[in-house]
Short mmCIF file of C-alpha atoms and ligand atoms in Angstrom, two decimals:
data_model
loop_
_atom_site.label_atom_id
_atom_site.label_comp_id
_atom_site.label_asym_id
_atom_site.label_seq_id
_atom_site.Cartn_x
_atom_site.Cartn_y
_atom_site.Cartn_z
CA UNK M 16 0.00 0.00 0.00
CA UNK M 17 1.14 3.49 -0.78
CA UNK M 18 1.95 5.29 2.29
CA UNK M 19 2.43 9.31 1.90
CA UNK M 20 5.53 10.09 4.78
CA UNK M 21 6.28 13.21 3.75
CA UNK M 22 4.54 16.45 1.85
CA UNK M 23 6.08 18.68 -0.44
CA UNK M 24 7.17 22.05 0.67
CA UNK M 25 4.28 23.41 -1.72
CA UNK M 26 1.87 21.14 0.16
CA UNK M 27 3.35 22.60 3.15
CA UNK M 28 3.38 25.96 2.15
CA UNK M 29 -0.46 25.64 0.67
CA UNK M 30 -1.53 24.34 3.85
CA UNK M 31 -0.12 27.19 5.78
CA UNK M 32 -1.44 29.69 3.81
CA UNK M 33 -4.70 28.27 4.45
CA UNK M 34 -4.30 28.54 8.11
CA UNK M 35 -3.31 31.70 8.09
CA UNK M 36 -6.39 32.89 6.25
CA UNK M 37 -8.48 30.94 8.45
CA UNK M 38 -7.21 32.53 11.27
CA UNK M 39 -7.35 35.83 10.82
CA UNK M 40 -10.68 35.13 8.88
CA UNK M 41 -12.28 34.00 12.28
CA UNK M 42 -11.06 37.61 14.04
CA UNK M 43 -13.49 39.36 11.78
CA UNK M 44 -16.79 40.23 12.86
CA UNK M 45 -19.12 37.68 11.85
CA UNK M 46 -21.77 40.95 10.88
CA UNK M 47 -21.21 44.11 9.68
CA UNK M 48 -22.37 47.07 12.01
CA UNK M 49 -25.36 48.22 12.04
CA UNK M 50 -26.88 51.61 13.72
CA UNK M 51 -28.33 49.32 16.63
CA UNK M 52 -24.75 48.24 17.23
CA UNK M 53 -21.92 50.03 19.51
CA UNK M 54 -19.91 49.89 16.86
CA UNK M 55 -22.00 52.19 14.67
CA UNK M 56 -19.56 55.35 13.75
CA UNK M 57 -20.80 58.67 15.72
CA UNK M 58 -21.81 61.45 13.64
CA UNK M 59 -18.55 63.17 14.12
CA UNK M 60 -17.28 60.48 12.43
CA UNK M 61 -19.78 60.31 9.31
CA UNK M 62 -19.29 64.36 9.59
CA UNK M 63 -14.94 63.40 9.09
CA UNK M 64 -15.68 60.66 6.66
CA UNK M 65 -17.35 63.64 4.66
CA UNK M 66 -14.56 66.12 4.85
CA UNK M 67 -12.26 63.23 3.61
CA UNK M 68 -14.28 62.77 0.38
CA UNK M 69 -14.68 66.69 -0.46
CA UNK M 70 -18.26 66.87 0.90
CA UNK M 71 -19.94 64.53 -0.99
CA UNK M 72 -21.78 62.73 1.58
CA UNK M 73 -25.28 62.87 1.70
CA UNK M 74 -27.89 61.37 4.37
CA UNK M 75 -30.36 58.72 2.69
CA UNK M 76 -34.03 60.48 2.39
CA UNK M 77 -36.29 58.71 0.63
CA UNK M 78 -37.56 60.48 -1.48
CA UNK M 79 -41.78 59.52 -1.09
CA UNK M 80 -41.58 61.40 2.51
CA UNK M 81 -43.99 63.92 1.56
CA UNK M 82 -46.72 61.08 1.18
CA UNK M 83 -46.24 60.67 5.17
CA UNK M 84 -48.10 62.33 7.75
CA UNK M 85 -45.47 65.05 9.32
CA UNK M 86 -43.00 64.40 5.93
CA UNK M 87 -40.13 62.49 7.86
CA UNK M 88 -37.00 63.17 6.21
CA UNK M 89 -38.29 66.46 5.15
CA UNK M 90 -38.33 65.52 1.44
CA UNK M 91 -39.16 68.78 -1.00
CA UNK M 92 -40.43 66.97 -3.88
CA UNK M 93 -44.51 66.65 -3.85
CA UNK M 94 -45.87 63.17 -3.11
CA UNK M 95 -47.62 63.56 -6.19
CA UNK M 96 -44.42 64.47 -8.52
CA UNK M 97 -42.94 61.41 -7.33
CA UNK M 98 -46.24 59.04 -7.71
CA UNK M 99 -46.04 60.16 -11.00
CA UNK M 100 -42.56 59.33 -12.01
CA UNK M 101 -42.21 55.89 -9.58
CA UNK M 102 -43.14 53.70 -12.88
CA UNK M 103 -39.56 55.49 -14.73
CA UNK M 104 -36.12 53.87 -14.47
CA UNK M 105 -34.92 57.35 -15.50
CA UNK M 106 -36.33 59.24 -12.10
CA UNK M 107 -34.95 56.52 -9.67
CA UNK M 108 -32.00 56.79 -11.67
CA UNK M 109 -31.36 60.19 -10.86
CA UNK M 110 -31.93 59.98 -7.00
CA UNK M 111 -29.26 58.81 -4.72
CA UNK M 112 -31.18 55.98 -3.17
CA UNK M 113 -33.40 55.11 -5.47
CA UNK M 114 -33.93 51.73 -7.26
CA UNK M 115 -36.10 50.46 -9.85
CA UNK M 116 -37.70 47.55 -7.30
CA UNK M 117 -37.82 48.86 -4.32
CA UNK M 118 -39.22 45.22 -3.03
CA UNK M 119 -35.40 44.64 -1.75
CA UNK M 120 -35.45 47.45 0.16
CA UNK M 121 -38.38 46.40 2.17
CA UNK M 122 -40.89 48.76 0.62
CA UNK M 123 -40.07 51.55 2.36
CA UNK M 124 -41.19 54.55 2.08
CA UNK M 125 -43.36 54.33 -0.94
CA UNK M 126 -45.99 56.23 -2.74
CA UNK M 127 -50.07 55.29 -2.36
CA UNK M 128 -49.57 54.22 -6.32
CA UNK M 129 -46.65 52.02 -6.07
CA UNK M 130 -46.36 48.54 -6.35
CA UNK M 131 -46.11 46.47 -2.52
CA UNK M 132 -47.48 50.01 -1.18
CA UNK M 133 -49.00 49.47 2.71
CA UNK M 134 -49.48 52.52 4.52
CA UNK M 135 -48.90 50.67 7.70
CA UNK M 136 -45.52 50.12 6.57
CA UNK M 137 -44.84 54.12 6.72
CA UNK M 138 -41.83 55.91 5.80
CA UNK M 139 -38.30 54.57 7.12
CA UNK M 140 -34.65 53.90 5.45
CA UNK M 141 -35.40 50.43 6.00
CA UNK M 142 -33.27 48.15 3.00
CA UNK M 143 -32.02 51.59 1.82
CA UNK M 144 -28.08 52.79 2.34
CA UNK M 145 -27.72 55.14 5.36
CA UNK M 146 -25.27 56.99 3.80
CA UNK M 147 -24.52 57.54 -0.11
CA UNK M 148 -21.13 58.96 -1.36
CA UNK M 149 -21.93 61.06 -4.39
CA UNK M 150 -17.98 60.60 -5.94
CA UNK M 151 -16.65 61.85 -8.79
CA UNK M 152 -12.92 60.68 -8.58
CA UNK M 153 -11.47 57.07 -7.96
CA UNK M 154 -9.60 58.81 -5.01
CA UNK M 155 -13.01 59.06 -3.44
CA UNK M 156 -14.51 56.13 -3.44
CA UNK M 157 -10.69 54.69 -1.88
CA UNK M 158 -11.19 56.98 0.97
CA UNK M 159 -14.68 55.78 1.38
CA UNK M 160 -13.86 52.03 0.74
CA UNK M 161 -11.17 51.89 3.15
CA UNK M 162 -13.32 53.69 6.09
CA UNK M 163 -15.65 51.46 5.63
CA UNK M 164 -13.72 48.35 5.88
CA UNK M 165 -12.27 50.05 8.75
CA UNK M 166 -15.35 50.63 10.27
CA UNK M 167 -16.92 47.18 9.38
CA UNK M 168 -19.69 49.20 7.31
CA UNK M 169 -21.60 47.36 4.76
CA UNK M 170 -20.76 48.90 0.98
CA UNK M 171 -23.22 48.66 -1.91
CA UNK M 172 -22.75 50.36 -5.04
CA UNK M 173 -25.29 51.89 -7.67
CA UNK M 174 -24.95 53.13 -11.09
CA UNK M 175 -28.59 53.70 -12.26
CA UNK M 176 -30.47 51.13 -9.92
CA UNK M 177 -31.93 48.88 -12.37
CA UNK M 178 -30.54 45.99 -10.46
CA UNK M 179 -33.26 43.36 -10.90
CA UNK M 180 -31.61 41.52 -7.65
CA UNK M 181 -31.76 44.48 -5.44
CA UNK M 182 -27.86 44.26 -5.27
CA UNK M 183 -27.72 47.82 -5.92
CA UNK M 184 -29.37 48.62 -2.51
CA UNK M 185 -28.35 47.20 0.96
CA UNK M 186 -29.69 47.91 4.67
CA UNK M 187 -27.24 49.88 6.80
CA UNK M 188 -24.87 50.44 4.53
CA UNK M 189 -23.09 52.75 2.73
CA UNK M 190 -23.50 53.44 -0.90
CA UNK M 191 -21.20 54.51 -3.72
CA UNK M 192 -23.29 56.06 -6.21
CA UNK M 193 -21.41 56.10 -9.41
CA UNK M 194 -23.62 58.33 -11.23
CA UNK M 195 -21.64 61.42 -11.76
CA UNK M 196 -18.55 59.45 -13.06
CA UNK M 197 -19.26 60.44 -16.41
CA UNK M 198 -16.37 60.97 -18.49
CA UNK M 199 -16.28 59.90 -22.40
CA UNK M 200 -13.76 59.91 -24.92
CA UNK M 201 -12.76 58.19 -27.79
CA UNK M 202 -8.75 57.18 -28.60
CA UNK M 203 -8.39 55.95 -32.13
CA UNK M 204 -5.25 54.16 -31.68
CA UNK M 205 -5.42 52.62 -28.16
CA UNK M 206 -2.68 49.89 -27.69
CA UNK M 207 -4.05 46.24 -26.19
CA UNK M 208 -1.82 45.70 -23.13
CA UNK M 209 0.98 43.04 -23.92
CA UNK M 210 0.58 43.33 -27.63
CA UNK M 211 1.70 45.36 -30.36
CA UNK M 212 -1.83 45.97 -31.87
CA UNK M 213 -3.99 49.65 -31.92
CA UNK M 214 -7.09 49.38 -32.11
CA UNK M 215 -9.96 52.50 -31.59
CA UNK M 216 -11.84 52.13 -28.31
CA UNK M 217 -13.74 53.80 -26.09
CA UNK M 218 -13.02 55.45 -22.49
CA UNK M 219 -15.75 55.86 -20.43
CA UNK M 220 -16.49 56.75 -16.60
CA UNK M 221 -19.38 53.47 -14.96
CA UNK M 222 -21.65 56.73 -14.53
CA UNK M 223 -22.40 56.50 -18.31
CA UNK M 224 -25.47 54.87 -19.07
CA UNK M 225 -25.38 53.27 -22.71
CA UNK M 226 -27.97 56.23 -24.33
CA UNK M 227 -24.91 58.56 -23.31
CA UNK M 228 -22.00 56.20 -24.04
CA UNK M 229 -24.09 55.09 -27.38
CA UNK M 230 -24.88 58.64 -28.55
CA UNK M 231 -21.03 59.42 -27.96
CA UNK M 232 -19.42 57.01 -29.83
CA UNK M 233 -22.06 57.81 -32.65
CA UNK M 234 -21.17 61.29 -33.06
CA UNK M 235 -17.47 60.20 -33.08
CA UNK M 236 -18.38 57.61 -36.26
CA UNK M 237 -18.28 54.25 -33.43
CA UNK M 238 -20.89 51.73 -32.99
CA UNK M 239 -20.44 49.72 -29.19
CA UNK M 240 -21.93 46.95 -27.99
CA UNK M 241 -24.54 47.94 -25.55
CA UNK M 242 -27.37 47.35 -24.00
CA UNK M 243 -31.18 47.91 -25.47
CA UNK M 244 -32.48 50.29 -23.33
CA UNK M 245 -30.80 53.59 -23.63
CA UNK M 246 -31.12 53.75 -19.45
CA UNK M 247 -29.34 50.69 -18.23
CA UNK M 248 -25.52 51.23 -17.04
CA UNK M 249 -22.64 50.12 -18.89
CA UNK M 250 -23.32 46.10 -19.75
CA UNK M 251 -25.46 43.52 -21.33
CA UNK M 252 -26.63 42.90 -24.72
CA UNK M 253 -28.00 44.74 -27.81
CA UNK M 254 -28.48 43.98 -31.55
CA UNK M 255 -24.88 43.94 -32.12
CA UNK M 256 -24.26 40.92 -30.16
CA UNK M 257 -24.87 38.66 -32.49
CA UNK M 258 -22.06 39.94 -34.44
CA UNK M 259 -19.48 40.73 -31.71
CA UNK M 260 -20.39 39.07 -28.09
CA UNK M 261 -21.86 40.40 -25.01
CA UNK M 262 -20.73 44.18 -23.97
CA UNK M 263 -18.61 42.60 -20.94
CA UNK M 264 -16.45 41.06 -24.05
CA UNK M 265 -15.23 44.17 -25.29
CA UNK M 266 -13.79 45.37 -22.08
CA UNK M 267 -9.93 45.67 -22.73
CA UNK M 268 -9.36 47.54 -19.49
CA UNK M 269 -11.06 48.65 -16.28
CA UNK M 270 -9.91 50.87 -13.50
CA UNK M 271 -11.04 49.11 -9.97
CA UNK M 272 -10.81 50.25 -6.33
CA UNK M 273 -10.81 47.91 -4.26
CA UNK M 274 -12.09 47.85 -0.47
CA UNK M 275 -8.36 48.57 0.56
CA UNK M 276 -8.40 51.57 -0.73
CA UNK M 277 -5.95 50.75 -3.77
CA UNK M 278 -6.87 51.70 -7.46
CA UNK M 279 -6.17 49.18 -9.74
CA UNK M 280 -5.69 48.62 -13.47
CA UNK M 281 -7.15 45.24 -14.91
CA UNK M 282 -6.63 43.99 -18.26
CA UNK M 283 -4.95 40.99 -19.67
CA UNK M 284 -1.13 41.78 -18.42
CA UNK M 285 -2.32 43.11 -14.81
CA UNK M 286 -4.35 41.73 -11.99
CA UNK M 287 -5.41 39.32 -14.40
CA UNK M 288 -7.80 37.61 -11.90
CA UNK M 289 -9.82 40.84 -11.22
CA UNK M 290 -10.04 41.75 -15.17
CA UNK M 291 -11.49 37.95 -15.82
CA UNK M 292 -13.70 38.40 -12.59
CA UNK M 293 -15.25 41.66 -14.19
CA UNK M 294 -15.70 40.38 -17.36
CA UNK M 295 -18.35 38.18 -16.14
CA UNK M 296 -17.94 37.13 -12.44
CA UNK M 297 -20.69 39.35 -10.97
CA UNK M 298 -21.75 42.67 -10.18
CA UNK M 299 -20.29 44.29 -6.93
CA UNK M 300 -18.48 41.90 -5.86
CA UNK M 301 -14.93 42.82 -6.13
CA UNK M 302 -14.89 46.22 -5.97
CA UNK M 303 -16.16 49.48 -7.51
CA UNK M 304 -15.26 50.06 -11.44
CA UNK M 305 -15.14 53.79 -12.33
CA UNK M 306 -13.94 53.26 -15.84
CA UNK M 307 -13.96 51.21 -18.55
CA UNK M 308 -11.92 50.74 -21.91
CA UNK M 309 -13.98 49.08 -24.60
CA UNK M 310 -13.99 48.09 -28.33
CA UNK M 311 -15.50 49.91 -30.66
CA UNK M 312 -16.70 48.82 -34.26
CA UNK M 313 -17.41 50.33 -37.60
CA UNK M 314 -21.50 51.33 -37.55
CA UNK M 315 -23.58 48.95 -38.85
CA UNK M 316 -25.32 49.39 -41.78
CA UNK M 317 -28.70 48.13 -40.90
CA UNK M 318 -30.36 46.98 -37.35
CA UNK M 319 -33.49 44.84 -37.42
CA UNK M 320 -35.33 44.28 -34.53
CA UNK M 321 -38.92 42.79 -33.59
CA UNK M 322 -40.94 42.47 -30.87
CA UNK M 323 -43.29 38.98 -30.36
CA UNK M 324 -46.04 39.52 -27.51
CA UNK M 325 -47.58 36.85 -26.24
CA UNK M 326 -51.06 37.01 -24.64
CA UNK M 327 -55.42 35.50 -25.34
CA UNK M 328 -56.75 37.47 -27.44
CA UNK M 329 -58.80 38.51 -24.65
CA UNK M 330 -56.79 39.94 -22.28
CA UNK M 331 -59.06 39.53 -19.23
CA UNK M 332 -58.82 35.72 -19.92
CA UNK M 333 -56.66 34.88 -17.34
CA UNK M 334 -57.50 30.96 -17.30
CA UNK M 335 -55.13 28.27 -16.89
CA UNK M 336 -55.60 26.81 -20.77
CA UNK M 337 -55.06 30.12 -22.11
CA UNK M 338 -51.77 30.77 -19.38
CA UNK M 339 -50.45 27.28 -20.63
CA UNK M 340 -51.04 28.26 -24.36
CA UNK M 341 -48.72 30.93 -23.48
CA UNK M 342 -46.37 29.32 -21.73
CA UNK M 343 -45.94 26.61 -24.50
CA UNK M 344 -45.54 29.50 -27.27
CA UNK M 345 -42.77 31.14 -25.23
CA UNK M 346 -41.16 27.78 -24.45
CA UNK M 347 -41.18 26.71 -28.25
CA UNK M 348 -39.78 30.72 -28.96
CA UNK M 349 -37.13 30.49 -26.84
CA UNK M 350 -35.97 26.89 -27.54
CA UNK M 351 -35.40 28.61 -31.41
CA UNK M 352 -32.76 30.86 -30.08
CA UNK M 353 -29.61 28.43 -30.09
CA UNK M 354 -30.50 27.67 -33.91
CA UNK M 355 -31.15 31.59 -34.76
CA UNK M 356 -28.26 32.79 -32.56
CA UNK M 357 -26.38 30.52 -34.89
CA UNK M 358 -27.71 32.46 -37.76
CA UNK M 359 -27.21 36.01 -36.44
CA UNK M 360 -30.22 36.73 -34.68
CA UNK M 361 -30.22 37.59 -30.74
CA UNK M 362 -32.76 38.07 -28.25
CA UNK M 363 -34.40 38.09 -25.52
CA UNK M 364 -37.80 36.76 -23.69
CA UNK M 365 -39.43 38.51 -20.06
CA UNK M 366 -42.51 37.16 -19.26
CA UNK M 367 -45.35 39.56 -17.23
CA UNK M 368 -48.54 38.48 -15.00
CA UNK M 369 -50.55 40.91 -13.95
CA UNK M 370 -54.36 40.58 -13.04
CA UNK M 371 -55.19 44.81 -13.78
CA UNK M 372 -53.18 44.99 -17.03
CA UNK M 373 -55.23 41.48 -17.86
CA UNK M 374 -53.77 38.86 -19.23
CA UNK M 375 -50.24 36.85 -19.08
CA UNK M 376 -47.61 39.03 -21.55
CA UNK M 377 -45.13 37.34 -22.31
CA UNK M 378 -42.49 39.57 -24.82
CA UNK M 379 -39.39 37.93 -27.09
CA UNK M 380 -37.22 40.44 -28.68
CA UNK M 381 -35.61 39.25 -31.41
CA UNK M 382 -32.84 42.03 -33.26
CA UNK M 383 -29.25 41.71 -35.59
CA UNK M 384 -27.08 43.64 -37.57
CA UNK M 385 -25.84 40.67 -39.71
CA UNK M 386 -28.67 39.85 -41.63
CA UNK M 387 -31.65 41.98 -44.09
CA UNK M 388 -34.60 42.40 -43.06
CA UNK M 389 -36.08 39.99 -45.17
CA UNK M 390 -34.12 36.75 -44.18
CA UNK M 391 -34.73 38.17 -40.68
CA UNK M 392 -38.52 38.11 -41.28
CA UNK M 393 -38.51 34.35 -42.68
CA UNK M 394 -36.23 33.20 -39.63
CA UNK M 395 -38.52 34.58 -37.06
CA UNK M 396 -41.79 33.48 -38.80
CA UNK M 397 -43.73 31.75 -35.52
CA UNK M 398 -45.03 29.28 -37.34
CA UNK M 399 -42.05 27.85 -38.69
CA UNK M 400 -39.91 28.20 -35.92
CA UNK M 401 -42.52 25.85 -33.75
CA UNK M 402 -43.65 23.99 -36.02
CA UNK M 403 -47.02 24.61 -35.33
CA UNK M 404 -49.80 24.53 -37.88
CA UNK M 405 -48.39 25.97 -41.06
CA UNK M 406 -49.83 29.06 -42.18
CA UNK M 407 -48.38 29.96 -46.08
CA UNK M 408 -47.43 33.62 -46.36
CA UNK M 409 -47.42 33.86 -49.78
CA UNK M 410 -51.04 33.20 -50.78
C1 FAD A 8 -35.82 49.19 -17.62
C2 FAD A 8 -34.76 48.13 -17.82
C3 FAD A 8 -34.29 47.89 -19.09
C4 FAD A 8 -33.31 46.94 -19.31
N1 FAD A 8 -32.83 46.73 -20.57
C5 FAD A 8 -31.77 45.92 -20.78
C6 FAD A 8 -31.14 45.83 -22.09
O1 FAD A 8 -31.56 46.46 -23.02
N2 FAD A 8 -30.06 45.03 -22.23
C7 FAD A 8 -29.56 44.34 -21.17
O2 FAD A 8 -28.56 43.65 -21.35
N3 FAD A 8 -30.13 44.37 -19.93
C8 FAD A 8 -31.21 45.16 -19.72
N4 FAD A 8 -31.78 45.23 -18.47
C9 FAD A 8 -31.21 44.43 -17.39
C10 FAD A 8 -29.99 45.17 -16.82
O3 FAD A 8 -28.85 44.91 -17.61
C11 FAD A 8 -29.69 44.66 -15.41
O4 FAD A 8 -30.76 45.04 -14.58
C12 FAD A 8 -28.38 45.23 -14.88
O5 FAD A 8 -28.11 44.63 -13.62
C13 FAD A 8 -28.46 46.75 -14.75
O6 FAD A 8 -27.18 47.25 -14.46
P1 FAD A 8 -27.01 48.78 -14.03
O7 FAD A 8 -25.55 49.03 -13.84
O8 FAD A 8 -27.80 49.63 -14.96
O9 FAD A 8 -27.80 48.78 -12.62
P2 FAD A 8 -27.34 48.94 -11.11
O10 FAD A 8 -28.55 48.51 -10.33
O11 FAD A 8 -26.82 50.30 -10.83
O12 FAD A 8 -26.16 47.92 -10.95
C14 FAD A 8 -26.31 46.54 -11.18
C15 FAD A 8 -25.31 45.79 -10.30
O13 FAD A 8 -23.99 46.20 -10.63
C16 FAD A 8 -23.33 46.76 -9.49
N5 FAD A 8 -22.58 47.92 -9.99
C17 FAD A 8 -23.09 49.01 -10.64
N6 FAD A 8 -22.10 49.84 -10.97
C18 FAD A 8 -20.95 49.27 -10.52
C19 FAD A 8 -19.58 49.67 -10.57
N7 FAD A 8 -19.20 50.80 -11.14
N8 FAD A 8 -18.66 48.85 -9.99
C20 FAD A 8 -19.03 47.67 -9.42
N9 FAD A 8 -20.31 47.25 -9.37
C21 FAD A 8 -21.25 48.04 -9.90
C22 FAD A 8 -24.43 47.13 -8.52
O14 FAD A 8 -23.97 47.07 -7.19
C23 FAD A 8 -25.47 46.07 -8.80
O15 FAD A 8 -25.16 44.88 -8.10
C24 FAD A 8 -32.79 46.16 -18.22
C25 FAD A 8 -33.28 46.39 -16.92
C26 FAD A 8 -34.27 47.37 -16.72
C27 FAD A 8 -34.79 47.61 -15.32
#
């Protein structure tokens, strides 16, 4: 029988690195802080965190107070402007705290019109930040990172707050609203780290939202990958993914600070790990981004895009035939994409239920740049693509 006598020094040397992380993983606090807590920083401190970051703090007030009896965090805007907007990614966008589904931050503080309102609820931070650092340098959002791992203070970070996960909100925490990082610019002859190639890209600040980055590289004769909706942050997919990959696979180069306070470069030649991590690893999660280098590309000639809603004809029919009829056209739609991604079409499916609006909606979005908009129309011909009872176009 093999018997192991000895280990190798890089055993060895593994195996005490992996105590030493233990240990001095088990002296940290098993939760952050929270204002209940000791621990909490006193005001004096929030007021020197503040001076250290050029007085950018601000003190989360959400922003539905007035719709509460005595207007708690003394909130100008009428409850009425903001019932208006809540159904816009653009207004919560715009507000420091703000997020498009306010379900992860426990409902709080909402207007009579929103969605998950209860009056008995009433109007607290709740899953909000406590405290949001409105930066506009890297150096900022160092000093802020390190004070809060200092502090053991929970960090979140938003850009525009479309987060469908709620990770761009976070009780008791502190948030780094990226918002006004919004620098653009185009270099035509950037060189790729390591190599000897140029190649035209563009520079922009993770306060960008892709109408802004879009409608820049436009004007400067660039098409980017981006995402559909001119209001999400920079990310995702558009039409010109079927040509050229996702938007995270143009990144070339991203600037990162990291909870340490350090600012880091990441691309293919340094911190490696981090670059790959951001590429596709997750949102949040290893520190905040405040700019990115990406590819750009010629402008495409033609986009064609369609939208396929699926729903009874009567939309009050809400039975579960007519919900499974839906369900098995969406499931046969989206089963198509492998073979039409193949041929140049993308897409996407979201799928809707909701008893006022009537019916079950279910949406596909189907768009390219590499085909005309004829083929386009014969590939995404319902029918054909399910194989459901052929209907013949051309009579
Ligand atoms: C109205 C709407 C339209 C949409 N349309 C599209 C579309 O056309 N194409 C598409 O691909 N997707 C689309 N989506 C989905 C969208 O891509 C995701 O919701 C995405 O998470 C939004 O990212 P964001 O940066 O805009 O949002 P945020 O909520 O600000 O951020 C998303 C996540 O990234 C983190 N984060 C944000 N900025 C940074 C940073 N600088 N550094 C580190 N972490 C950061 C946040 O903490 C959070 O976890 C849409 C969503 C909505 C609500």
């Amino acid at each position: 029988m093999l018997q192991l006598t000895s280990f190798s020094p890089l055993l060895v040397g593994e195996v005490m690195a992996v105590s030493n992380l233990s240990a001095s993983y088990s002296s940290l606090p098993r939760c952050k802080s929270t204002p209940f807590d000791p621990s909490w920083p006193s005001e004096a401190q929030w007021f020197s965190l503040n001076a250290s970051i050029g007085d950018t703090l601000i003190a989360t007030k959400p922003v539905a107070s007035l719709c509460y009896t005595s207007n708690p965090f003394n909130s100008t805007l009428s409850c009425s402007e903001v019932a208006e907007n809540w159904g816009f990614s653009t207004f919560h966008a715009e507000l420091p705290e703000s997020v498009d589904y306010p379900v992860w931050a426990n409902n709080s503080c909402l207007p009579p019109n929103a969605t998950g309102y209860d009056e008995s609820l009433g109007c607290h931070i709740g899953g909000y930040p406590q405290y949001i650092a409105n930066v506009t340098s890297a150096e900022q959002i160092a000093t802020a990172l390190k004070w809060a791992s200092e502090q053991n203070i929970r960090v979140v970070v938003k850009g525009t707050g479309h987060d469908l996960d709620g990770g761009s909100t976070g009780a008791y925490s502190l948030s780094i609203w990226t918002h006004n990082l919004k620098q653009l610019r185009i270099n035509d002859s950037w060189k790729i780290p390591g190599q000897n190639e140029r190649v035209p890209v563009l520079i922009a600040g993770s306060g960008n939202n892709w109408g802004e980055a879009l409608d820049f590289a436009l004007k400067n004769g660039w098409a980017v990958v981006s995402g559909t909706d001119k209001t999400v942050g920079l990310g995702g997919h558009d039409a010109l993914s079927s040509t050229y990959g996702l938007a995270a696979d143009q990144i070339l180069q991203a600037t990162v600070v990291t909870t340490t306070g350090e600012v880091l470069m990441a691309n293919s030649q340094s911190n490696e790990d981090l670059f790959w991590a951001i590429r596709g690893g997750g949102a949040g999660q290893y520190g905040v981004v405040t700019e990115y280098v990406m590819l750009t590309y010629p402008q495409p000639v033609d986009i064609v895009s369609t939208n396929i809603y699926l729903a009874a004809a009567n939309l009050s029919d809400y039975h579960d035939s007519t919900i499974n009829t839906t369900w098995d056209a969406f499931a046969c739609l989206l089963s198509s994409f492998p073979d039409l991604l193949d041929r140049g079409i993308a897409g996407n499916g979201t799928t809707d239920w909701s008893k006022s609006r009537g019916s079950m909606i279910r949406l596909i979005r189907f768009m390219s740049s590499m085909v005309s908009i004829e083929s386009f129309g014969r590939m995404i011909w319902m029918p054909d693509i399910c194989v459901k009872p052929r209907v013949d176009i051309s009579k």
